Amino acid sequence: MHTLTDYGFTDRIRGLFSFRFPATGTSASVPARVIRSDRGRVLLATDSGPVHALSDGAEVTGDWVALTNDDGAAPPAVVGLLPRSSTLQRKKAHDPLADVQVLGANIDLVGVVVPIDRPLSTNRLERTLVAAWDSGAVPIVILTKADLSNRFDEVVAQTVERARGVEVFTTSAESGDGLDALQARVGTGNTLALLGPSGAGKSTLINALVGSEVQDTGDVRSGDGKGRHTTTSRELIPFGNGSVLMDTPGVRGFALWDAEAGLEAVFGDIEELFPLCRFRDCAHDREPGCAVQEAIVSGNLEERRWLSYRKMERELASLHRRQSVAEQRRHARSFHKVVKEAAMAKDYRNRFRED
Ligand SMILES: Nc1nc2c(ncn2[C@@H]2O[C@H](COP(=O)(O)OP(=O)(O)OP(=O)(O)O)[C@@H](O)[C@H]2O)c(=O)[nH]1
Ligand SMILES: [Mg+2]
Ligand SMILES: [Zn+2]
């Protein structure tokens, strides 16, 4: 049976608990971590094994929570949530009206999983790295299925170049290559979440790291090499030393949510060009003296990268316009409410005077 320490309960987390919930460990509150969250119900890791609890849906996989003591009398309930050290989020869909979806919390490393046997999608890689940096975790790139490629060195070099400053690990669950290096990088008491398209080999990699078939895996379709969406929920899996893996369902695309900081982390070199343009309000399009266009012409900036940056930037700008419209509506509503309440109060006072 796994203890809470197996799920990453370090001295730091223990300290946070006793600070936030001084009654920790007593009958009032028990520390726990969300292994899986499923509409109104959560599966939690505790020191006395896994427990199911009711939740209001605010907790996500990876959260640290305080739980009422399970003395057997009533079903345990989540009574408190520790502040998150990182929050991985995305927009639920590319639809501009879609809401935010929090994928996981308290993740130390986000492993962007890229299968080596399929053409590298640079846009997807960049987009996922933006979200990963923005979460507060450190991204790494994990190339999988190394045993399936004879263009190995070429793909690795291409990925290292595209991932810019992010560590790249190559692995094969089949041969076991690269697993030790990855395990060493995760270290003790850390959580590594795996993100990537269906069929990329996330669950297979987890099984190889853990050394047993803890997660279901599915073969890829022979026609197009796409996966079958075998994993359907985000889930924590301990793998020794208090290190934890988070398996996730493969996602087709990664729509960004409020990821300005992530955009800067991945495209900071582009943003540094802007002050060098001749005109302060340069649109970086056809203006004379545009540093961006000059960098593209001279080969210092890949045009594809510039377009990718532009696209994500536009996406975030439209998200913000939408957020500010929603904000204005909320404000208008609360303003009406205040006016209405004031009128009612006046009405009440007037009536009171008449009596
Ligand atoms: N040869 C080889 N095949 C692998 C390797 N890793 C994964 N595969 C195969 O790739 C297929 C997909 O693996 P999964 O682990 O189910 O992929 P996933 O990323 O978890 O996919 P979803 O759960 O659908 O998101 C399976 O048929 C695996 O056997 C590897 O290192 N070498
Ligand atoms: Mg899977
Ligand atoms: Zn410019």
Coordinates of C-alpha atoms in Angstrom, one line a residue, residues 6-314:
D6 CA 4.9 8.0 -2.0
Y7 CA 2.7 10.7 -3.4
G8 CA 5.2 13.5 -2.9
F9 CA 4.4 14.5 0.7
T10 CA 7.7 16.2 1.5
D11 CA 8.8 18.2 4.6
R12 CA 7.9 21.4 2.7
I13 CA 4.3 20.2 2.1
R14 CA 4.1 19.0 5.7
G15 CA 5.2 22.5 6.8
L16 CA 2.6 24.1 4.6
F17 CA -0.1 21.9 6.1
S18 CA 0.7 22.7 9.7
F19 CA 0.8 26.4 8.8
R20 CA -2.5 26.4 7.0
F21 CA -4.3 23.9 9.0
P22 CA -2.9 23.9 12.5
A23 CA -5.0 20.9 13.5
T24 CA -3.3 18.7 10.8
G25 CA -3.0 15.2 11.9
T26 CA -5.6 15.4 14.6
S27 CA -9.2 14.3 14.1
A28 CA -10.1 17.7 12.6
S29 CA -8.1 17.4 9.4
V30 CA -6.0 14.8 7.5
P31 CA -3.6 15.7 4.7
A32 CA -4.4 14.1 1.4
R33 CA -3.5 14.5 -2.3
V34 CA -5.9 14.2 -5.2
I35 CA -5.1 11.2 -7.3
R36 CA -8.0 11.6 -9.6
S37 CA -11.0 14.0 -9.8
D38 CA -14.3 13.2 -11.3
R39 CA -17.2 15.6 -11.1
G40 CA -18.1 15.8 -7.5
R41 CA -16.0 12.9 -6.4
V42 CA -12.3 12.7 -5.8
L43 CA -10.0 9.8 -5.2
L44 CA -7.4 10.8 -2.6
A45 CA -4.1 9.4 -1.4
T46 CA -3.8 9.4 2.4
D47 CA -1.5 7.8 4.9
S48 CA -4.1 5.1 5.5
G49 CA -4.5 4.3 1.8
P50 CA -6.8 5.7 -0.9
V51 CA -10.1 7.1 0.0
H52 CA -13.1 8.4 -2.0
A53 CA -14.5 11.8 -0.9
L54 CA -17.1 14.2 -1.9
S55 CA -15.9 17.5 -3.4
D56 CA -17.4 20.6 -4.8
G57 CA -15.4 20.2 -8.0
A58 CA -12.8 22.8 -7.1
E59 CA -10.0 20.2 -6.7
V60 CA -7.9 18.9 -9.6
T61 CA -5.4 16.1 -9.9
G62 CA -2.3 16.9 -7.9
D63 CA -3.9 19.2 -5.4
W64 CA -3.1 18.9 -1.7
V65 CA -6.2 19.0 0.5
A66 CA -7.3 18.8 4.1
L67 CA -9.8 16.0 4.7
T68 CA -12.2 15.5 7.6
N69 CA -11.1 12.5 9.6
D70 CA -12.5 9.3 8.3
D71 CA -13.7 7.8 11.5
G72 CA -16.1 5.7 9.6
A73 CA -19.1 7.6 10.8
A74 CA -19.6 9.9 7.8
P75 CA -18.0 9.9 4.3
P76 CA -14.9 12.0 4.4
A77 CA -15.1 15.5 2.9
V78 CA -12.6 17.9 1.6
V79 CA -12.4 20.9 3.9
G80 CA -9.4 22.9 2.7
L81 CA -7.1 23.3 -0.2
L82 CA -3.4 24.2 -0.1
P83 CA -2.2 27.0 -2.4
R84 CA -0.9 25.6 -5.6
S85 CA 2.8 25.8 -6.4
S86 CA 1.9 25.5 -10.1
T87 CA -1.3 25.3 -12.2
L88 CA -1.4 23.8 -15.6
Q89 CA -4.3 25.2 -17.6
R90 CA -5.7 25.5 -21.1
K91 CA -8.7 26.7 -22.8
K92 CA -11.3 23.9 -23.1
A93 CA -11.3 24.1 -26.9
H94 CA -10.1 26.4 -29.6
D95 CA -13.5 28.0 -29.5
P96 CA -13.1 31.6 -28.4
L97 CA -16.0 31.3 -26.0
A98 CA -14.6 28.2 -24.2
D99 CA -13.8 28.3 -20.6
V100 CA -10.6 27.6 -18.7
Q101 CA -9.8 24.0 -17.8
V102 CA -7.3 23.3 -15.0
L103 CA -5.4 20.1 -16.0
G104 CA -3.3 19.7 -12.9
A105 CA -1.7 21.3 -9.9
N106 CA 1.5 21.1 -7.9
I107 CA 3.5 19.8 -10.9
D108 CA 7.2 20.3 -10.8
L109 CA 8.1 19.1 -14.3
V110 CA 5.9 19.1 -17.4
G111 CA 7.1 16.4 -19.8
V112 CA 6.1 17.3 -23.4
V113 CA 5.9 13.9 -25.0
V114 CA 6.9 13.7 -28.6
P115 CA 6.9 10.4 -30.4
I116 CA 10.0 10.1 -32.6
D117 CA 8.3 8.0 -35.3
R118 CA 6.0 10.7 -36.4
P119 CA 6.8 14.0 -38.1
L120 CA 7.6 16.6 -35.5
S121 CA 4.8 19.2 -35.1
T122 CA 6.7 22.3 -34.2
N123 CA 3.6 24.4 -33.6
R124 CA 2.2 21.9 -31.1
L125 CA 5.6 21.7 -29.4
E126 CA 5.8 25.5 -29.0
R127 CA 2.3 25.8 -27.9
T128 CA 2.6 23.1 -25.2
L129 CA 5.9 24.7 -24.0
V130 CA 4.2 28.1 -23.7
A131 CA 1.5 26.5 -21.5
A132 CA 4.0 24.5 -19.5
W133 CA 6.2 27.5 -18.7
D134 CA 3.2 29.5 -17.9
S135 CA 2.0 26.9 -15.3
G136 CA 5.0 27.6 -13.0
A137 CA 6.5 24.2 -13.6
V138 CA 9.6 23.5 -15.6
P139 CA 9.1 21.9 -19.0
I140 CA 11.2 19.2 -20.5
V141 CA 10.8 17.4 -23.8
I142 CA 10.6 13.6 -23.8
L143 CA 11.1 11.9 -27.1
T144 CA 9.5 8.4 -27.0
K145 CA 9.8 5.3 -29.2
A146 CA 13.6 5.8 -29.9
D147 CA 13.7 2.2 -31.0
L148 CA 11.4 2.9 -33.9
S149 CA 13.5 5.5 -35.7
N150 CA 16.6 5.2 -37.8
R151 CA 16.7 9.0 -38.2
F152 CA 17.2 9.2 -34.5
D153 CA 20.1 11.8 -34.4
E154 CA 18.4 14.0 -36.9
V155 CA 15.1 14.2 -35.0
V156 CA 16.9 14.8 -31.7
A157 CA 18.9 17.6 -33.2
Q158 CA 15.8 19.2 -34.8
T159 CA 13.9 18.9 -31.5
V160 CA 16.7 20.4 -29.4
E161 CA 16.8 23.3 -31.9
R162 CA 13.1 23.9 -31.8
A163 CA 12.7 23.5 -28.0
R164 CA 15.2 26.3 -27.3
G165 CA 16.9 25.9 -24.0
V166 CA 14.5 23.2 -22.8
E167 CA 16.2 19.8 -21.9
V168 CA 15.4 17.0 -24.3
F169 CA 15.3 13.4 -23.1
T170 CA 15.1 10.4 -25.5
T171 CA 13.5 7.3 -24.3
S172 CA 12.4 3.9 -25.4
A173 CA 10.0 2.0 -23.3
E174 CA 10.7 -1.0 -25.5
S175 CA 14.5 -1.2 -24.9
G176 CA 14.6 0.7 -21.7
D177 CA 17.0 3.3 -23.1
G178 CA 16.9 6.7 -21.4
L179 CA 14.7 5.7 -18.5
D180 CA 17.4 6.1 -15.8
A181 CA 18.4 9.6 -17.0
L182 CA 14.7 10.7 -17.0
Q183 CA 14.2 9.1 -13.5
A184 CA 17.3 10.9 -12.2
R185 CA 16.0 14.2 -13.6
V186 CA 12.7 13.9 -11.8
G187 CA 14.6 13.4 -8.5
T188 CA 13.0 12.9 -5.1
G189 CA 9.6 14.1 -4.1
N190 CA 8.8 15.7 -7.5
T191 CA 5.8 15.4 -9.8
L192 CA 6.3 14.9 -13.5
A193 CA 3.1 15.4 -15.7
L194 CA 3.2 13.9 -19.2
L195 CA 1.4 15.8 -22.0
G196 CA 1.2 14.8 -25.6
P197 CA -1.0 13.5 -28.3
S198 CA -2.9 10.2 -28.1
G199 CA -0.6 7.3 -29.0
A200 CA 2.6 9.2 -28.1
G201 CA 3.4 6.6 -25.6
K202 CA 2.7 8.4 -22.3
S203 CA 1.2 5.5 -20.5
T204 CA 3.7 3.0 -21.9
L205 CA 6.5 5.2 -20.6
I206 CA 4.9 5.4 -17.1
N207 CA 4.6 1.6 -17.1
A208 CA 8.3 1.3 -18.0
L209 CA 9.3 3.8 -15.3
V210 CA 7.2 2.1 -12.6
G211 CA 8.2 -1.4 -13.7
S212 CA 4.6 -2.8 -13.9
E213 CA 1.5 -2.4 -16.0
V214 CA -0.2 0.2 -13.9
Q215 CA -1.8 2.1 -16.9
D216 CA -3.7 0.7 -19.9
T217 CA -2.1 1.3 -23.3
G218 CA -3.5 1.0 -26.8
D219 CA -1.9 0.5 -30.2
V220 CA -1.9 3.3 -32.8
R221 CA -4.1 3.1 -35.9
S222 CA -2.2 1.5 -38.7
G223 CA -3.6 4.0 -41.3
D224 CA -2.5 7.4 -39.8
G225 CA -0.5 6.4 -36.8
K226 CA -3.0 8.2 -34.5
G227 CA -3.7 6.9 -31.0
R228 CA -7.1 5.6 -29.7
H229 CA -7.5 7.9 -26.7
T230 CA -6.9 5.0 -24.3
T231 CA -6.3 7.1 -21.2
T232 CA -9.4 9.0 -20.2
S233 CA -8.5 10.7 -16.9
R234 CA -5.7 12.6 -15.3
E235 CA -4.2 10.4 -12.6
L236 CA -1.2 10.4 -10.3
I237 CA 1.0 7.3 -10.2
P238 CA 3.8 7.0 -7.6
F239 CA 7.1 5.6 -8.8
G240 CA 9.5 5.5 -5.8
N241 CA 11.5 8.1 -3.9
G242 CA 8.3 10.1 -3.4
S243 CA 8.4 10.9 -7.1
V244 CA 5.0 11.0 -8.8
L245 CA 3.9 10.7 -12.5
M246 CA 0.8 12.2 -13.9
D247 CA -0.7 10.4 -16.8
T248 CA -3.1 12.5 -19.0
P249 CA -5.4 11.7 -21.9
G250 CA -3.9 12.7 -25.2
V251 CA -5.0 16.1 -26.4
R252 CA -5.4 17.1 -30.0
G253 CA -4.6 20.7 -29.7
F254 CA -3.5 23.0 -26.9
A255 CA -5.5 26.2 -26.8
L256 CA -3.9 28.8 -24.5
W257 CA -5.4 30.5 -21.5
D258 CA -3.8 33.6 -20.1
A259 CA -0.3 32.4 -21.0
E260 CA 1.5 35.7 -21.5
A261 CA 4.4 34.7 -19.2
G262 CA 4.7 31.4 -21.1
L263 CA 4.7 33.3 -24.4
E264 CA 7.6 35.4 -23.2
A265 CA 9.5 32.4 -22.0
V266 CA 9.3 30.7 -25.3
F267 CA 9.5 33.7 -27.6
G268 CA 11.4 36.2 -25.5
D269 CA 14.0 36.7 -28.3
I270 CA 11.2 37.9 -30.6
E271 CA 9.8 40.3 -28.1
E272 CA 13.3 41.7 -27.6
L273 CA 13.3 42.9 -31.2
F274 CA 10.3 45.2 -30.9
P275 CA 12.0 48.1 -29.2
L276 CA 14.6 48.0 -32.1
C277 CA 12.0 48.8 -34.7
R278 CA 12.2 52.4 -36.2
F279 CA 8.6 53.2 -35.3
R280 CA 7.3 52.8 -31.8
D281 CA 3.9 51.6 -33.0
C282 CA 5.4 49.3 -35.7
A283 CA 3.0 46.5 -36.7
H284 CA 6.0 44.4 -37.8
D285 CA 4.4 43.9 -41.1
R286 CA 5.8 46.1 -43.9
E287 CA 7.0 49.2 -42.0
P288 CA 10.5 50.5 -43.0
G289 CA 13.1 49.8 -40.3
C290 CA 11.2 46.9 -38.8
A291 CA 13.6 44.8 -36.7
V292 CA 11.4 41.7 -37.0
Q293 CA 11.3 41.8 -40.8
E294 CA 15.0 42.5 -40.9
A295 CA 15.7 39.5 -38.7
I296 CA 13.6 37.3 -41.0
V297 CA 15.3 38.5 -44.1
S298 CA 18.8 38.1 -42.6
G299 CA 17.9 34.6 -41.5
N300 CA 18.2 35.3 -37.8
L301 CA 14.5 34.7 -37.2
E302 CA 12.6 31.8 -38.8
E303 CA 9.4 33.1 -40.4
R304 CA 7.5 30.1 -39.3
R305 CA 8.4 30.9 -35.7
W306 CA 7.3 34.5 -36.1
L307 CA 3.9 33.4 -37.5
S308 CA 3.5 31.0 -34.7
Y309 CA 4.2 33.7 -32.1
R310 CA 1.8 36.0 -33.9
K311 CA -1.0 33.4 -33.9
M312 CA -0.7 32.7 -30.2
E313 CA -0.5 36.4 -29.4
R314 CA -3.7 37.1 -31.4

